Structure formats: C-alpha cells, structure tokens
Amino acid sequence: MTDVRQPTTVTLLALDSSTASMSVAIVRDGQVLESFTTFTERNHSVRVVSEIKEILSRNGIRGEELDGIAIGQGPGSYTGVRIGVTAAKTLAWAWGKPLIGVSSLEALAYSARLKTDSGEAVRPEAWIVPLMDARRGQVYTARYVAGKDAEWHRANEDGIRLIADWTVRLKEHAEIGAEQVEVWLVGDVAAHEAVIAEAQASFAGFRTLACDLDAGALGLLAERRYRSGHRDDVHAFVPNYTQLAEAEAKLLSASRGE
Amino acid sequence: MSLNDYYILAIETSCDETSVAVVRNGREVLSNVVSSQIDTHRQFGGVVPEIASRKHVESMTIIIEEAISVAGIGLSDIDTVAVTQGPGLVGALLVGVVAGKSLAMALDVPLIGTHHIAGHIYANHLVGDIVYPSLALVVSGGHTEIVLLESEGKFRILGRTRDDAVGEAYDKVARALQFPYPGGPYVDKLAQSASEEIVLPRSWLEPDSYDFSFSGLKSAVLAEINRSRMKGESPDFSALARGFQQSVIDVVTTKAMKAASAYGAQQVLLCGGVAANRGLRERLAGLCAEAGLPLLIPPHSLCTDNAAMIAAAADLKWRRGEFSTLDLKAEPVFSLEEWSVKD
Ligand SMILES: [Zn+2]
C-alpha cells in the first residue's frame, strides 16, 4: 500500500535577477537539475526570457509540466527585481502555475550555505549574513541561522542597514552567547572590505565568503515551502524593495512636517 | 469567429498607464483596458518614473487577465503578442517588455516590438481607412511630431519639437495658472471661455523648418504673469490661456497644413493625447475642410496612451511576418523611421 502522504515529484523553475548576476535553475525533489548564472548587469531584461526558455529545453521540460515557479522577491536592484518578478508572475499566470516567492537575501545566504557545506564546514549554529551592496555604505542584509542537520531559519528581517553599524550589532549579539558563534558574511563582501576587516579585527568569529546568488539554492528553499503548502497569489505578488521610492519618502517626511 | 481571424494581444507601459488590449484582425478592438496611475502621480506634480515602474508590476497580470476576459476569448486564441518597445521611460517600458516576452514564450506565439508613436498614428486605422500619402500630426505629453506616411508603415519625420512637447508646455503653463497636474485640459477649457486674448509670440523657427519650439512661449506666459504682479495687478489667466493656446494652435496647424500640401498628402491624421484639445481639433478641421483634405481623429480613449493603438501598429508587422526575438530590448530612445516596415 502506498503512503498517500508521500510527496510526489515536484519540479520548480527558479529565477532571480535582483543582483548583478541573473540566475535560473530547475530543481526537482531536493536536487538541482541545472543552475545557470549570467553576469550581464543592466541587461537582465534582454536575456531573462530566453534563459528560461533555454534551460527548460535543455532539460526537456515543458512549461506546462512545472509544478510552480520560484522567484527571488528582492531586495536588490529595483529594476532587477522587477524584471524577475514580472517574468515570473506573467509565466505563472499564463501557465496557470503557483508562484513561490523567496527573499533574494535568503537565497543568497542559502547559496553560501550550500557552498560552505562542500568546502569549509559550517559549524552548527553558524549565522549566515547575506550582504548586497546598496551604495553609500549601506547593504541589504538579514541574518539566517544554519543549525544542525538541515535546520535553517531567519533571525533578522530583510532590510537596508549601514554596514558599519550592522557589523557592530552582529558582534555584540554574538558575544552574548557562551560559545563563540561563527558569523558568515556572504555575498558582496568585496564592496565592503575595509569595514569588514575592521570588524574582524575586533571580533574573531567573523568569516567571509564572496559568492553570487544561485537560483538552485532559491529553488530548494522554494520546494520546501511548496511541499508545506505555501503558494503566493500571482496577481497580488509584488517585489520587496524594503524602501519607499525616494519621491514617496520625501512626500511622507513633508507631510510629517520634517 | 472565422478561421481567418487573428488576435493580437498588445501591452503598453511606456509612461504611467498600464494598458492591455485584444484586437481582432488588426482593426477591431475587443478590449482596451487602461489602468491609469494619474491619481498616484498627481500628488508629486508629475510622473515619478520609479513609482510608475512599481505600479506597472502591481497591475500587469491583472490587466492582462481583464483584457482577455473582456475580449471574451481564450489565451490559446492569441496569435501574437505586441509590446511597446519604446520610446518612453526605461523602467516603465521594461515591465511591459518583460511581460510581453514572457507571454509570447508561454503561449509559443511570435512577439512584435512596437513603436509607441507608430501606435499613436495607427490608432487612426482603428477608426477609419488611411489613404497614402498621409500626413500625421502627433501631439502628446511626450511628443510633437509631423510625420509623413508615404505608404503603409513607412514613416518619415518632417518635423519635431526641439524642446518641450506640446502637452508638456500645456502642463507647465497650467501649473503657472495654478491648475492641478495634469492641467492641459483646464487650459483648453479656460482658453475656450476667454473673452480677451493676450497675444503671445509665435515661434516659427527657420522659414523652411517643420520643427517646433515651445519653451519661449512658456517663458512668455511666465513673464506676463510676473509683469502683472510687479504692477500689483492680478494676471488675467483666461486671456493668457487663450493667448497661449492660440499661439500653439497657429504654429502647429500652419506647419502641418504646409507639410501636407508640400508632400501631396491625401489626408491628415491627428493623434496623441493633446488631440483631445478642442481648440486644436476645431482649427485643424476648419483648415482641412478649406484645403479639401479629409481629417481623421480617433476618439479620446484611443488618443491617450492605450494598448489598442499598439496592436494597430503591430498589425503592420504581423501581416508582413516581421517579428522580434525574445531578446528584444526596451529602447527609451527609439527611431520611428527605422521601425518602418521592410520593403
Ligand atoms: Zn503617448
């Protein structure tokens, strides 16, 4: 007798274009069938649909056969996030497939987690802090905890923060625990080398890993969510910019009399 | 539904309207859904590109679904997807372009990147027959152009604005006259009802030029307001509105009629959002009647930015099998002449 709760095969297309790289992947049953990343900053809109078409055809999968579309919701480049989200929403709508949004920061952090697994060991309770450069000393960032086994959870919300303040906060927070925790700063680390070097000088637990967002990691996160029943509303789904548009922010502060 | 019928789904997001239309056989508008962001942008006194782009993402799939449903067809009936490739705000164009490419790929149908101004001009084909050579006067918030259509789908720009577009000049003058954004229609109304006119200069440029310049006229309006205030008087807004409108209409219609006669046009086409201007329509209609030239003007809903007009222009390429690839790029600056159909 078959166990009816046994999940059947799940195939997802995953896409993220919120950073300087654009990544597409196909995941099936916890495995990345293929992940492909290009670095054509400012040009994601040109290739995005072709990349999707080509990865599907290379893997012999028709759009209609997908179980859903996983999309990086941002934050990141405003235009970049919109390109990915628009493509994913339109395809999900046209094919009648569920959409599963994943934070692009979480996908970046998980990309690093998959990398560190194969290289340096990430000790249980390691923190993974994704960094995406947001100019003027700022980063889009969050904090994730990679626990024992496959345990993975978010510990700080996605947001835009000053890298200098953020590393100090992370250090203070890390020093509270009895055991020293490893704090992995991952992603756009080169853009903030100086601040990170300063942070490392005052706290030995900081590790760095320069890496790009891998849609394979995004797809794996989305598959877990998909299997637990999570679906996003295709029409209502919007990017997470984490910030108001500049004009809105100005209007808001003017209305508050600032 | 006949076997030979074909359906174009068109997407337009070049500025602050998200629009999707379904047009049958290139001329019959089955749906033309326009979601205007005007209420959002009004509070900023003009279109904010980043906010326009955000709004397009929010409404894109909703508007596509509505256009399909209003048209009363199925997604599988769509034969081709047309999308505004340019010109326009780059961030806004990108949303439509990516949605259009995605839809074309998902439905496995050809994609047609379409020129926005060709759309404004061919909106006329949705309401009447175009006789060639034809002369088009394109007047909108972003464009002021005199375009010669030597034959179907062949565009030649005879003149264009060197600074502000007509609609832009109207909106700027409207602001000076203390009307809310977008104030063009208020200026038209005020000018119509004025009993006096403050005569303002006409900018003819070089004698043989079909180009326009409106920034001097706008400055003349501002100078007139200042002059009155310096004297402690309140400026006569309605006489100013009339003076401004008369100057614009004089120059625009005179140049259009001159071009029509110089190039032997058989017909005049008026299009773009400013085609709604009553003063302009009336004057041009009078001049065309005098010259014995038929004049076509689409209804208001096809003059302001909309996707049905994009389908009408895309039809030129559909019938000739001129399709775009999925690597289509949004072009914020885009040549109309180069977009002409191939021989
Ligand atoms: Zn327009």
XYZ file of C-alpha atoms and ligand atoms in Angstrom:
602
model
C 0.000 0.000 0.000
C 1.329 3.365 -0.895
C 1.536 6.102 1.666
C -0.775 8.832 0.427
C 1.204 11.461 2.293
C 4.324 10.555 0.352
C 5.014 13.669 -1.699
C 5.046 13.097 -5.406
C 7.697 14.525 -7.678
C 7.940 18.296 -7.546
C 9.620 20.273 -10.326
C 10.152 24.007 -9.985
C 11.650 26.664 -12.188
C 13.627 29.166 -10.095
C 14.694 32.665 -11.084
C 16.417 35.625 -9.512
C 17.622 38.835 -11.187
C 17.877 41.140 -8.192
C 21.685 41.366 -8.182
C 24.433 41.936 -10.741
C 24.033 38.296 -11.734
C 20.918 36.655 -13.086
C 20.343 33.060 -12.182
C 17.870 30.447 -13.440
C 17.554 26.886 -12.220
C 15.389 23.819 -12.275
C 15.026 21.843 -9.078
C 13.317 18.518 -8.645
C 12.778 16.622 -5.427
C 15.511 18.337 -3.448
C 18.037 18.184 -6.275
C 19.247 20.946 -8.533
C 18.901 19.610 -12.086
C 20.657 22.649 -13.507
C 21.536 26.110 -12.316
C 22.779 28.718 -14.743
C 24.065 32.164 -13.812
C 24.991 35.046 -16.108
C 26.673 38.324 -15.295
C 25.180 40.934 -17.577
C 24.372 43.738 -15.219
C 21.836 46.234 -16.599
C 20.951 43.726 -19.273
C 18.889 41.170 -17.383
C 15.750 42.183 -19.257
C 17.292 41.235 -22.604
C 18.085 37.630 -21.771
C 15.689 36.722 -18.971
C 13.006 35.050 -21.067
C 15.494 33.359 -23.402
C 17.417 31.927 -20.434
C 14.214 30.451 -19.061
C 13.214 29.024 -22.423
C 16.667 27.542 -22.953
C 17.049 25.952 -19.533
C 13.636 24.312 -19.900
C 14.508 22.965 -23.310
C 17.977 21.745 -22.238
C 16.298 19.752 -19.513
C 13.464 18.549 -21.702
C 10.789 20.166 -19.557
C 7.790 21.983 -20.934
C 6.403 24.940 -19.003
C 3.115 23.125 -18.601
C 4.912 20.317 -16.726
C 6.248 22.552 -13.973
C 4.681 22.409 -10.525
C 5.462 26.021 -9.823
C 7.737 28.984 -10.314
C 10.100 30.135 -7.578
C 11.067 33.775 -7.692
C 13.502 35.981 -5.819
C 11.347 38.731 -4.360
C 14.201 41.114 -3.622
C 15.536 43.235 -2.121
C 18.229 44.267 -4.570
C 18.361 46.430 -7.666
C 14.845 47.879 -8.054
C 14.876 47.359 -11.797
C 16.472 43.945 -11.500
C 13.873 42.690 -9.026
C 11.062 43.981 -11.238
C 12.425 42.122 -14.261
C 12.456 38.780 -12.453
C 9.149 39.306 -10.663
C 7.382 40.430 -13.854
C 8.657 37.423 -15.812
C 7.721 35.002 -13.019
C 4.258 36.474 -12.470
C 3.450 36.517 -16.175
C 4.647 32.954 -16.739
C 2.876 31.678 -13.622
C -0.325 33.352 -14.762
C -0.092 32.190 -18.386
C 0.764 28.593 -17.450
C -1.623 28.590 -14.506
C 1.157 27.588 -12.082
C 1.674 28.521 -8.451
C 4.205 31.210 -7.628
C 6.511 30.775 -4.642
C 8.325 33.919 -3.578
C 11.593 33.654 -1.684
C 13.602 36.522 -0.250
C 16.584 37.168 -2.501
C 18.667 37.687 0.634
C 17.637 34.309 1.942
C 18.501 32.766 -1.415
C 21.914 34.455 -1.300
C 22.509 33.196 2.237
C 21.448 29.690 1.284
C 23.693 29.800 -1.792
C 26.593 30.386 0.617
C 25.360 27.657 2.931
C 25.432 25.142 0.074
C 28.918 26.306 -0.850
C 30.322 26.152 2.677
C 28.880 22.651 3.029
C 31.100 21.432 0.238
C 34.127 23.430 1.332
C 34.730 24.678 4.840
C 32.404 23.194 7.403
C 29.787 25.479 8.833
C 29.538 24.562 12.498
C 26.063 24.163 13.954
C 24.524 27.439 14.982
C 26.536 29.356 12.446
C 24.970 32.621 11.397
C 24.794 33.450 7.758
C 24.553 37.144 6.991
C 23.934 37.917 3.319
C 25.243 41.252 2.045
C 24.075 43.010 -1.104
C 25.674 46.353 -1.751
C 23.147 49.189 -1.588
C 25.676 52.046 -2.018
C 26.627 54.850 0.365
C 27.965 52.378 2.922
C 24.683 50.520 3.043
C 23.784 46.906 2.461
C 20.609 44.949 2.006
C 21.016 42.310 4.641
C 19.372 39.908 7.063
C 20.541 37.120 9.356
C 19.876 33.416 8.983
C 20.812 30.605 11.332
C 22.105 27.352 9.903
C 21.556 24.795 12.625
C 22.264 21.085 12.995
C 21.006 18.794 10.242
C 19.000 20.770 7.741
C 17.727 23.313 10.237
C 17.502 26.787 8.747
C 15.688 29.861 9.935
C 15.605 33.597 9.668
C 16.779 35.544 12.716
C 16.642 39.150 11.445
C 14.292 40.644 8.884
C 15.427 41.739 5.443
C 16.303 45.418 5.456
C 18.730 48.086 4.399
C 21.393 48.854 7.018
C 24.684 50.689 7.330
C 27.354 48.005 7.101
C 29.470 49.647 9.826
C 26.582 49.675 12.351
C 25.408 46.249 11.324
C 28.747 44.525 11.945
C 28.934 46.144 15.387
C 25.432 44.887 16.222
C 26.247 41.406 14.992
C 29.414 41.330 17.093
C 27.632 42.481 20.261
C 24.891 39.967 19.694
C 27.351 37.154 19.009
C 29.306 37.865 22.187
C 26.257 37.295 24.375
C 26.392 33.522 23.873
C 28.713 31.294 25.941
C 30.171 29.557 22.921
C 31.666 31.635 20.178
C 29.414 31.601 17.162
C 30.704 31.821 13.633
C 29.253 34.761 11.751
C 29.493 34.294 7.986
C 29.318 37.498 5.989
C 28.461 36.338 2.492
C 27.733 37.835 -0.907
C 29.075 41.284 -1.852
C 31.905 41.200 0.678
C 34.485 42.799 -1.617
C 32.467 46.021 -1.817
C 32.817 46.439 1.955
C 36.289 45.027 2.535
C 37.550 47.835 4.739
C 34.621 47.798 7.163
C 34.674 44.018 7.321
C 38.433 43.966 8.035
C 37.849 46.381 10.900
C 35.059 44.205 12.253
C 37.233 41.107 12.046
C 39.946 42.853 13.997
C 37.587 43.337 16.920
C 35.772 40.003 16.721
C 37.391 36.743 15.688
C 34.125 34.978 14.812
C 33.590 36.806 11.502
C 34.121 34.702 8.379
C 33.641 35.887 4.835
C 32.574 34.179 1.660
C 32.258 36.076 -1.594
C 29.522 34.434 -3.610
C 26.700 35.059 -6.041
C 23.067 34.245 -5.715
C 22.395 30.773 -7.079
C 18.864 30.096 -8.258
C 19.414 26.441 -7.370
C 19.537 27.428 -3.695
C 16.458 29.575 -4.212
C 14.636 26.667 -5.817
C 15.487 24.318 -2.941
C 14.134 26.789 -0.391
C 11.018 27.214 -2.517
C 10.500 23.473 -2.820
C 10.380 23.091 0.955
C 7.811 25.851 1.086
C 5.859 24.362 -1.784
C 5.736 20.986 -0.069
C 4.444 22.572 3.111
C 1.595 24.072 1.115
C 2.843 27.593 0.618
C 1.594 29.422 -2.509
C 1.734 33.131 -3.326
C -1.107 34.960 -5.045
C 0.116 35.627 -8.588
C -1.769 38.896 -9.061
C -1.003 40.332 -5.623
C 2.669 39.373 -5.530
C 4.999 42.402 -5.504
C 8.732 42.917 -5.066
C 10.096 43.605 -1.611
C 12.056 46.812 -2.172
C 12.488 47.311 1.612
C 12.347 51.044 0.925
C 9.847 53.579 -0.306
C 10.641 55.220 -3.617
C 12.621 58.422 -2.961
C 9.711 60.667 -4.002
C 7.357 58.840 -1.610
C 9.810 59.144 1.273
C 10.135 62.891 0.645
C 6.392 63.340 0.486
C 5.955 61.382 3.703
C 8.524 63.417 5.621
C 7.000 66.646 4.251
C 3.556 65.579 5.463
C 5.017 64.922 8.905
C 6.437 68.442 8.883
C 10.034 67.217 8.968
C -15.131 33.567 -35.248
C -13.885 32.824 -38.726
C -10.896 30.634 -39.497
C -9.006 33.575 -40.926
C -9.464 35.762 -37.867
C -6.348 36.601 -35.913
C -5.948 38.110 -32.475
C -3.234 40.488 -31.349
C -2.715 40.982 -27.626
C -0.876 44.250 -27.023
C 0.827 45.651 -23.934
C 1.665 49.331 -23.387
C 3.632 50.619 -20.366
C 5.757 53.447 -21.768
C 4.727 56.019 -19.181
C 2.105 55.995 -16.443
C -0.704 53.942 -17.982
C -0.700 50.171 -17.745
C -2.720 49.026 -20.721
C -3.520 45.725 -22.413
C -5.745 45.266 -25.431
C -7.018 42.498 -27.648
C -7.604 43.487 -31.268
C -9.122 41.216 -33.914
C -7.752 41.304 -37.453
C -5.720 44.404 -36.667
C -8.681 46.769 -36.589
C -11.449 45.549 -34.348
C -10.898 46.454 -30.688
C -12.297 43.675 -28.495
C -10.841 45.082 -25.301
C -8.643 48.013 -24.381
C -8.096 48.077 -20.629
C -6.232 51.104 -19.300
C -5.194 51.400 -15.680
C -4.200 54.992 -15.122
C -1.814 55.956 -12.337
C -2.732 59.592 -12.595
C -4.099 59.843 -9.042
C -0.839 58.496 -7.683
C 1.371 60.850 -9.668
C -0.793 63.929 -9.114
C 0.465 64.262 -5.536
C 4.022 64.537 -6.891
C 3.067 67.113 -9.539
C 4.219 64.854 -12.368
C 5.110 61.299 -13.280
C 7.714 59.773 -10.956
C 9.471 57.067 -13.013
C 10.278 54.729 -10.111
C 6.700 54.823 -8.863
C 5.343 54.304 -12.382
C 7.508 51.191 -12.723
C 6.336 49.849 -9.369
C 2.699 50.347 -10.300
C 3.157 48.556 -13.629
C 4.445 45.454 -11.823
C 1.486 45.561 -9.440
C -1.148 45.691 -12.139
C 0.393 43.870 -15.114
C -1.104 40.369 -14.793
C -4.412 41.752 -13.504
C -4.770 43.945 -16.584
C -3.766 41.126 -18.953
C -6.408 38.892 -17.387
C -9.031 41.609 -17.627
C -8.242 42.308 -21.288
C -8.601 38.617 -22.137
C -11.819 38.319 -20.209
C -13.407 41.469 -21.652
C -12.434 40.311 -25.157
C -14.260 37.076 -24.473
C -11.546 34.891 -25.928
C -9.244 32.227 -24.517
C -5.490 32.630 -24.047
C -4.940 29.979 -26.704
C -6.744 32.168 -29.257
C -3.951 34.759 -29.125
C -1.898 34.686 -32.343
C 0.770 37.207 -31.413
C 1.898 39.431 -28.544
C 2.774 43.052 -29.299
C 4.532 45.271 -26.806
C 5.684 48.884 -26.751
C 9.452 48.719 -27.177
C 9.976 52.485 -26.991
C 10.290 55.377 -26.738
C 9.367 56.017 -23.123
C 10.553 55.761 -19.534
C 13.058 52.916 -19.478
C 11.946 51.402 -16.175
C 8.307 51.528 -17.205
C 8.989 50.062 -20.658
C 10.959 47.196 -19.104
C 7.961 45.882 -17.196
C 5.818 45.701 -20.329
C 8.639 44.290 -22.437
C 9.400 41.515 -19.947
C 5.698 40.707 -19.534
C 5.223 40.649 -23.313
C 8.214 38.410 -23.889
C 7.125 36.062 -21.103
C 3.623 35.818 -22.502
C 4.837 35.224 -26.065
C 7.142 32.476 -24.803
C 4.474 30.876 -22.600
C 1.936 30.854 -25.441
C 4.570 29.989 -28.062
C 3.483 32.796 -30.396
C 5.514 35.494 -32.198
C 6.489 38.718 -30.440
C 6.259 42.148 -32.071
C 8.218 45.014 -30.519
C 6.249 48.120 -31.409
C 6.994 51.828 -31.693
C 4.856 53.989 -29.407
C 4.445 56.835 -31.924
C 3.555 54.390 -34.691
C 0.863 53.297 -32.248
C -0.474 56.840 -31.844
C -0.560 57.274 -35.626
C -2.151 53.902 -36.399
C -4.843 54.461 -33.758
C -6.441 56.156 -36.763
C -6.587 52.800 -38.538
C -8.945 51.594 -35.790
C -11.472 54.267 -36.752
C -11.062 54.752 -40.499
C -9.135 53.992 -43.653
C -5.763 55.618 -44.155
C -5.067 56.997 -47.621
C -1.441 57.397 -48.652
C 0.500 59.592 -48.701
C -0.885 60.716 -45.377
C 0.295 63.390 -43.000
C 0.196 62.725 -39.266
C 0.335 65.392 -36.594
C 1.337 63.719 -33.322
C 0.724 65.847 -30.249
C 1.067 64.446 -26.746
C 2.673 64.955 -23.362
C 5.917 63.479 -24.626
C 5.843 64.098 -28.360
C 5.190 66.701 -31.024
C 5.916 65.460 -34.489
C 4.882 65.931 -38.092
C 5.176 62.542 -39.773
C 4.755 61.720 -43.427
C 3.423 58.257 -44.308
C 4.487 57.766 -47.920
C 2.943 54.319 -47.945
C 1.609 51.917 -45.354
C 4.033 51.518 -42.466
C 6.693 53.855 -43.930
C 7.403 56.710 -41.559
C 9.318 59.860 -42.331
C 9.667 62.544 -39.681
C 9.395 66.002 -41.228
C 9.481 67.990 -38.021
C 9.682 67.586 -34.266
C 9.932 69.702 -31.150
C 13.358 70.988 -30.222
C 12.461 71.410 -26.565
C 9.133 70.822 -24.814
C 6.411 68.644 -26.265
C 3.060 70.404 -26.715
C 1.471 68.524 -23.821
C 4.441 69.315 -21.630
C 4.139 73.033 -22.466
C 0.424 72.863 -21.629
C 1.119 71.218 -18.278
C 3.816 73.753 -17.399
C 1.604 76.691 -18.310
C -1.243 75.076 -16.390
C 0.955 74.960 -13.306
C 1.746 78.666 -13.710
C -2.005 79.294 -13.945
C -2.392 77.297 -10.723
C -4.206 74.288 -12.153
C -3.523 70.838 -10.688
C -1.444 68.304 -12.642
C -2.107 67.395 -15.409
C -3.511 70.774 -16.321
C -3.611 70.762 -20.133
C -7.386 70.206 -20.360
C -8.024 73.097 -17.909
C -6.022 75.468 -20.094
C -8.021 74.373 -23.144
C -11.298 74.982 -21.309
C -10.215 78.350 -19.948
C -8.979 79.452 -23.386
C -12.302 78.438 -24.943
C -14.271 80.545 -22.493
C -11.980 83.597 -22.558
C -13.387 86.856 -23.860
C -9.981 88.571 -24.119
C -6.668 87.405 -25.526
C -3.189 88.473 -24.533
C -1.359 87.993 -27.798
C 1.843 85.990 -27.329
C 4.705 85.395 -29.786
C 4.681 82.589 -32.374
C 7.800 80.532 -32.712
C 8.127 79.806 -36.442
C 11.855 78.930 -36.422
C 13.548 78.860 -39.867
C 11.149 79.525 -42.790
C 11.519 76.028 -44.263
C 11.505 74.173 -40.934
C 8.706 71.918 -39.723
C 10.259 71.806 -36.261
C 8.724 73.300 -33.149
C 9.893 75.109 -30.054
C 7.589 75.865 -27.155
C 9.934 76.858 -24.352
C 9.968 80.531 -25.421
C 6.188 80.635 -25.395
C 6.087 79.110 -21.935
C 8.574 81.766 -20.742
C 6.413 84.483 -22.298
C 3.467 83.272 -20.211
C 5.551 83.330 -17.036
C 6.922 86.797 -17.894
C 3.398 88.101 -18.428
C 2.303 86.785 -15.024
C 5.330 88.407 -13.377
C 4.733 91.707 -15.148
C 1.172 91.925 -13.827
C 2.246 91.024 -10.304
C 5.011 93.662 -10.329
C 2.348 96.216 -11.125
C 0.276 94.916 -8.256
C -2.396 93.589 -10.612
C -3.723 90.072 -10.697
C -2.894 88.475 -14.043
C -5.772 87.763 -16.417
C -5.423 83.997 -16.509
C -8.130 83.373 -19.071
C -6.727 85.939 -21.543
C -3.295 84.351 -21.037
C -4.615 80.845 -21.533
C -6.235 81.993 -24.746
C -3.078 83.731 -25.936
C -1.022 80.632 -25.221
C -3.484 78.282 -26.872
C -3.816 80.490 -29.971
C -0.049 80.645 -30.404
C 0.328 76.860 -30.092
C -2.565 76.111 -32.425
C -1.432 78.658 -35.024
C 2.059 77.249 -35.268
C 1.127 73.572 -35.073
C -1.711 73.671 -37.603
C 0.047 76.036 -40.018
C 3.116 73.806 -40.174
C 1.044 70.645 -40.509
C -1.013 72.077 -43.383
C 2.096 73.408 -45.094
C 3.708 69.955 -44.895
C 0.533 68.289 -46.139
C 0.497 70.471 -49.212
C 4.273 70.267 -49.834
C 4.219 66.460 -49.801
C 0.918 65.968 -51.580
C -0.789 64.298 -48.640
C -4.243 62.880 -49.388
C -5.300 63.009 -45.765
C -4.415 64.437 -42.363
C -4.249 62.319 -39.196
C -4.373 63.947 -35.775
C -3.270 61.824 -32.820
C -1.756 61.767 -29.334
C -3.239 62.847 -26.019
C -3.378 66.532 -26.985
C -5.658 65.617 -29.912
C -8.401 65.913 -27.297
C -7.803 69.666 -27.239
C -10.990 71.230 -28.579
C -9.359 74.390 -29.896
C -6.842 72.360 -31.867
C -9.410 69.951 -33.313
C -11.686 72.760 -34.440
C -8.947 74.776 -36.106
C -7.440 71.788 -37.878
C -10.868 70.629 -39.024
C -11.512 74.081 -40.489
C -8.166 74.201 -42.308
C -8.565 70.669 -43.691
C -12.050 71.487 -44.942
C -10.675 74.570 -46.700
C -7.916 72.507 -48.300
C -10.322 69.728 -49.226
C -8.359 67.172 -47.212
C -10.090 64.503 -45.142
C -9.127 64.589 -41.463
C -9.133 61.573 -39.130
C -9.116 61.962 -35.349
C -9.504 58.921 -33.099
C -11.839 59.190 -30.112
C -10.275 60.323 -26.840
C -9.809 56.772 -25.487
C -7.601 55.919 -28.477
C -5.681 59.224 -28.358
C -4.304 58.961 -24.846
C -1.811 56.135 -24.244
C -3.514 52.782 -24.738
C -2.630 49.297 -25.930
C -5.181 49.038 -28.758
C -3.126 51.546 -30.737
C -0.041 49.368 -30.167
C -1.923 46.411 -31.628
C -2.957 48.570 -34.601
C 0.689 49.424 -35.333
C 1.891 45.871 -34.636
C -0.592 44.698 -37.259
C 1.667 46.292 -39.908
C 4.406 43.860 -38.914
C 2.108 40.894 -38.272
C 0.816 40.993 -41.840
C 4.386 41.100 -43.146
C 5.722 38.453 -40.796
C 8.249 40.851 -39.254
C 8.733 39.504 -35.751
C 11.050 40.282 -32.848
C 13.186 37.795 -30.950
C 12.818 37.006 -27.257
C 15.988 39.054 -26.720
C 14.006 42.206 -27.545
C 15.376 45.204 -25.669
C 13.379 48.153 -24.341
C 14.504 51.305 -26.175
C 13.861 54.550 -24.219
C 15.052 56.423 -27.335
C 13.743 54.678 -30.416
C 13.733 55.756 -34.052
C 10.318 55.759 -35.724
C 11.779 55.819 -39.213
C 13.896 52.738 -38.545
C 10.828 50.962 -37.227
C 9.175 51.336 -40.657
C 8.150 48.102 -42.365
C 10.700 46.485 -44.676
C 10.238 46.818 -48.434
Zn 1.939 58.547 -25.949
